[in-house]
Amino acid sequence: MQVTDEIVRSVVSQVLAQMRNGKPPSNGRAGAASASGVFNDVDAAVSAAVASQRQFEARGLEDRRKAVACVRKICLEQAEQLGREELEETKIGRLAAKIEKLKVIADRIPGVEFLKTDAFSGENGISLQEYAPFGVIGVITPVTHSLPTLACNAINMLASGNALVVNPHPSGAKIACKGVQLFNRAIHAAIGLDNLITILSNPTLESAQAIFDHRDIRMLCVTGGPAVGRAALRSPKRAVVAGPGNPPVVVDETADIDNAARSIVLGGAYDNNLLCIGEKEVFAVAPVFDELMTAMTRYRAVRLDAAQVAALTKAAFVKGPDEKHPLVVNKDYIGQDAAVLAERIGLKVPADTELLFGETDESNPFVPEEQMMPFVPFVRVPDVDTAIALAKKYEHGFKHTSIIHSRNVETITRMGREMDTTLFIQNGPSTAGLGTGGEGYLSFSIATPTGEGVTTPLTFTRQRRSTTVKALRVL
Ligand code: NAD
């Protein structure tokens, strides 16, 4: 191999990064085994990722394919073990969903094949518009899907030639670090580069801010709630923000009621309603309201009466920080099983209960708050116009996800226009909007306030154009 200045610079940079991180230098070969991506210092993590990304960018598409394949293979083959560890650490959600969320990474997240080149050809010659890497991307991941979000972001970003520095949620950091080590070791074995994904083992709000501010971080991708979304949007860097949702469901009198009930249970119960796209509140018109409530019970959903709803509401919300937020979700209830929620209000339900639900009015905090637990409030409304108006009100302008069950195309069209959400699902569960039982690809980062939508490798690219004047048009 010819030793170029670039390789020497890269090796020196990797060794310095390892020394700053308190790790002994590796054997000095470019890309030799190191901390396998896990660091306790932001500068060291960024330097190592920068050094690797420079080499990665110089490689061909085949090496990107190999790196992406490593992430997919580990997620598929070790889904059971990694899913179990994620649940043990985060203590929220359900094992089957944790495992499935890793398995689907193998074939639903777009990779290198998603890249494209746009071409213009005419009497003045040709231009090629290509999608180039940004460089090193600062990534923030949520506790609700710690490793799946990281793996999904890694596939998208590596496919387009980038490297990542990750600040995971502190309550899901162990599994995220383990995933990063597994991915880096496999990538190193496949293409000889380490540290294409680096991660902070002791993430804090300060380390997140240090990543936001770091001059070698070229772009941010943040997946989480309102506070982190606002923090990223304050940064002068280009930020892809996958923010919070509170997806409403509208059911009108023309709906297939059985399908509506089955779909609400499927989407709203998935991983104990941790998904940002999951059904969070239902507005159903009076003529079909009771029929819908009955249909729900056919799909392992248990109806709470008014007193039980009141008891759960009292327990599941605590005093908020200010007048604007008088109540916030009690963290001890987030992502718990339906049977556990029931038990906490003195009710015994079958252990395999998917979802609890009950009638409320719109003032119940389960309607405006993103509860992230398997209780869904149902609000009875006189007509579909009221349902759409309330859906819009309680989606809070997040422009994230909304769902309708209706056979009336005019109503569907009106709601789609009114809501203006990134995902709009008709006559199916919310998960259909991400390619499970519906068409399209998957991502665990749906960029809402910044508008990129369901993220792909192209989300993490810069467009570059190469123009040849008066030549190469061979027609
Ligand atoms: P969270 O906002 O508590 O934490 C998300 C991440 O941001 C964590 O890594 C956390 O440490 C970090 N963080 C929080 N405040 C910060 C600040 N001020 N500065 C820097 N970093 C900060 O959210 P969570 O409980 O982990 O995840 C659930 C939330 O994420 C829900 O609101 C859900 O809708 C949203 N979410 C959105 C998507 C999407 O694709 N749009 C996907 C998953 C989750």
JSON list of N, CA and C in Angstrom, two decimals, residues 106-130:
[
{"chain": "A", "resi": 106, "resn": "ALA", "atom": "N", "xyz": [-32.97, -5.10, 9.07]},
{"chain": "A", "resi": 106, "resn": "ALA", "atom": "CA", "xyz": [-32.22, -5.86, 8.06]},
{"chain": "A", "resi": 106, "resn": "ALA", "atom": "C", "xyz": [-32.67, -5.56, 6.64]},
{"chain": "A", "resi": 107, "resn": "ASP", "atom": "N", "xyz": [-33.98, -5.33, 6.43]},
{"chain": "A", "resi": 107, "resn": "ASP", "atom": "CA", "xyz": [-34.40, -5.15, 5.03]},
{"chain": "A", "resi": 107, "resn": "ASP", "atom": "C", "xyz": [-35.30, -3.96, 4.76]},
{"chain": "A", "resi": 108, "resn": "ARG", "atom": "N", "xyz": [-35.67, -3.18, 5.77]},
{"chain": "A", "resi": 108, "resn": "ARG", "atom": "CA", "xyz": [-36.61, -2.08, 5.50]},
{"chain": "A", "resi": 108, "resn": "ARG", "atom": "C", "xyz": [-35.97, -0.69, 5.48]},
{"chain": "A", "resi": 109, "resn": "ILE", "atom": "N", "xyz": [-34.74, -0.59, 6.00]},
{"chain": "A", "resi": 109, "resn": "ILE", "atom": "CA", "xyz": [-34.11, 0.74, 6.05]},
{"chain": "A", "resi": 109, "resn": "ILE", "atom": "C", "xyz": [-33.31, 0.92, 4.75]},
{"chain": "A", "resi": 110, "resn": "PRO", "atom": "N", "xyz": [-33.55, 1.99, 4.01]},
{"chain": "A", "resi": 110, "resn": "PRO", "atom": "CA", "xyz": [-32.83, 2.15, 2.75]},
{"chain": "A", "resi": 110, "resn": "PRO", "atom": "C", "xyz": [-31.33, 2.37, 2.94]},
{"chain": "A", "resi": 111, "resn": "GLY", "atom": "N", "xyz": [-30.55, 1.76, 2.05]},
{"chain": "A", "resi": 111, "resn": "GLY", "atom": "CA", "xyz": [-29.09, 1.87, 2.11]},
{"chain": "A", "resi": 111, "resn": "GLY", "atom": "C", "xyz": [-28.52, 2.49, 0.85]},
{"chain": "A", "resi": 112, "resn": "VAL", "atom": "N", "xyz": [-27.36, 1.97, 0.43]},
{"chain": "A", "resi": 112, "resn": "VAL", "atom": "CA", "xyz": [-26.63, 2.58, -0.70]},
{"chain": "A", "resi": 112, "resn": "VAL", "atom": "C", "xyz": [-27.48, 2.63, -1.97]},
{"chain": "A", "resi": 113, "resn": "GLU", "atom": "N", "xyz": [-28.35, 1.63, -2.13]},
{"chain": "A", "resi": 113, "resn": "GLU", "atom": "CA", "xyz": [-29.18, 1.58, -3.36]},
{"chain": "A", "resi": 113, "resn": "GLU", "atom": "C", "xyz": [-30.08, 2.80, -3.48]},
{"chain": "A", "resi": 114, "resn": "PHE", "atom": "N", "xyz": [-30.27, 3.53, -2.39]},
{"chain": "A", "resi": 114, "resn": "PHE", "atom": "CA", "xyz": [-31.17, 4.69, -2.42]},
{"chain": "A", "resi": 114, "resn": "PHE", "atom": "C", "xyz": [-30.49, 5.93, -3.01]},
{"chain": "A", "resi": 115, "resn": "LEU", "atom": "N", "xyz": [-29.14, 5.92, -3.07]},
{"chain": "A", "resi": 115, "resn": "LEU", "atom": "CA", "xyz": [-28.43, 7.07, -3.63]},
{"chain": "A", "resi": 115, "resn": "LEU", "atom": "C", "xyz": [-28.74, 7.17, -5.12]},
{"chain": "A", "resi": 116, "resn": "LYS", "atom": "N", "xyz": [-28.64, 8.36, -5.66]},
{"chain": "A", "resi": 116, "resn": "LYS", "atom": "CA", "xyz": [-28.93, 8.51, -7.08]},
{"chain": "A", "resi": 116, "resn": "LYS", "atom": "C", "xyz": [-28.08, 9.64, -7.64]},
{"chain": "A", "resi": 117, "resn": "THR", "atom": "N", "xyz": [-28.06, 9.72, -8.93]},
{"chain": "A", "resi": 117, "resn": "THR", "atom": "CA", "xyz": [-27.40, 10.83, -9.61]},
{"chain": "A", "resi": 117, "resn": "THR", "atom": "C", "xyz": [-28.44, 11.45, -10.53]},
{"chain": "A", "resi": 118, "resn": "ASP", "atom": "N", "xyz": [-28.57, 12.77, -10.49]},
{"chain": "A", "resi": 118, "resn": "ASP", "atom": "CA", "xyz": [-29.46, 13.44, -11.44]},
{"chain": "A", "resi": 118, "resn": "ASP", "atom": "C", "xyz": [-28.60, 13.93, -12.60]},
{"chain": "A", "resi": 119, "resn": "ALA", "atom": "N", "xyz": [-29.10, 13.80, -13.80]},
{"chain": "A", "resi": 119, "resn": "ALA", "atom": "CA", "xyz": [-28.32, 14.20, -14.96]},
{"chain": "A", "resi": 119, "resn": "ALA", "atom": "C", "xyz": [-29.11, 15.17, -15.83]},
{"chain": "A", "resi": 120, "resn": "PHE", "atom": "N", "xyz": [-28.40, 16.14, -16.41]},
{"chain": "A", "resi": 120, "resn": "PHE", "atom": "CA", "xyz": [-29.01, 17.09, -17.35]},
{"chain": "A", "resi": 120, "resn": "PHE", "atom": "C", "xyz": [-28.18, 17.04, -18.62]},
{"chain": "A", "resi": 121, "resn": "SER", "atom": "N", "xyz": [-28.82, 16.90, -19.74]},
{"chain": "A", "resi": 121, "resn": "SER", "atom": "CA", "xyz": [-28.06, 16.76, -20.99]},
{"chain": "A", "resi": 121, "resn": "SER", "atom": "C", "xyz": [-28.73, 17.63, -22.05]},
{"chain": "A", "resi": 122, "resn": "GLY", "atom": "N", "xyz": [-27.91, 18.45, -22.75]},
{"chain": "A", "resi": 122, "resn": "GLY", "atom": "CA", "xyz": [-28.49, 19.32, -23.78]},
{"chain": "A", "resi": 122, "resn": "GLY", "atom": "C", "xyz": [-27.40, 19.84, -24.69]},
{"chain": "A", "resi": 123, "resn": "GLU", "atom": "N", "xyz": [-27.76, 20.85, -25.51]},
{"chain": "A", "resi": 123, "resn": "GLU", "atom": "CA", "xyz": [-26.78, 21.30, -26.51]},
{"chain": "A", "resi": 123, "resn": "GLU", "atom": "C", "xyz": [-25.55, 21.94, -25.88]},
{"chain": "A", "resi": 124, "resn": "ASN", "atom": "N", "xyz": [-25.66, 22.35, -24.61]},
{"chain": "A", "resi": 124, "resn": "ASN", "atom": "CA", "xyz": [-24.49, 22.95, -23.94]},
{"chain": "A", "resi": 124, "resn": "ASN", "atom": "C", "xyz": [-23.62, 21.92, -23.23]},
{"chain": "A", "resi": 125, "resn": "GLY", "atom": "N", "xyz": [-23.95, 20.65, -23.34]},
{"chain": "A", "resi": 125, "resn": "GLY", "atom": "CA", "xyz": [-23.13, 19.62, -22.72]},
{"chain": "A", "resi": 125, "resn": "GLY", "atom": "C", "xyz": [-23.92, 18.84, -21.69]},
{"chain": "A", "resi": 126, "resn": "ILE", "atom": "N", "xyz": [-23.24, 18.41, -20.63]},
{"chain": "A", "resi": 126, "resn": "ILE", "atom": "CA", "xyz": [-23.96, 17.64, -19.60]},
{"chain": "A", "resi": 126, "resn": "ILE", "atom": "C", "xyz": [-23.61, 18.16, -18.21]},
{"chain": "A", "resi": 127, "resn": "SER", "atom": "N", "xyz": [-24.53, 17.95, -17.28]},
{"chain": "A", "resi": 127, "resn": "SER", "atom": "CA", "xyz": [-24.26, 18.20, -15.87]},
{"chain": "A", "resi": 127, "resn": "SER", "atom": "C", "xyz": [-24.70, 16.98, -15.08]},
{"chain": "A", "resi": 128, "resn": "LEU", "atom": "N", "xyz": [-23.89, 16.61, -14.09]},
{"chain": "A", "resi": 128, "resn": "LEU", "atom": "CA", "xyz": [-24.25, 15.53, -13.18]},
{"chain": "A", "resi": 128, "resn": "LEU", "atom": "C", "xyz": [-24.45, 16.13, -11.81]},
{"chain": "A", "resi": 129, "resn": "GLN", "atom": "N", "xyz": [-25.58, 15.84, -11.20]},
{"chain": "A", "resi": 129, "resn": "GLN", "atom": "CA", "xyz": [-25.82, 16.31, -9.84]},
{"chain": "A", "resi": 129, "resn": "GLN", "atom": "C", "xyz": [-25.75, 15.10, -8.92]},
{"chain": "A", "resi": 130, "resn": "GLU", "atom": "N", "xyz": [-24.81, 15.14, -7.98]},
{"chain": "A", "resi": 130, "resn": "GLU", "atom": "CA", "xyz": [-24.59, 13.95, -7.16]},
{"chain": "A", "resi": 130, "resn": "GLU", "atom": "C", "xyz": [-24.78, 14.27, -5.69]}
]
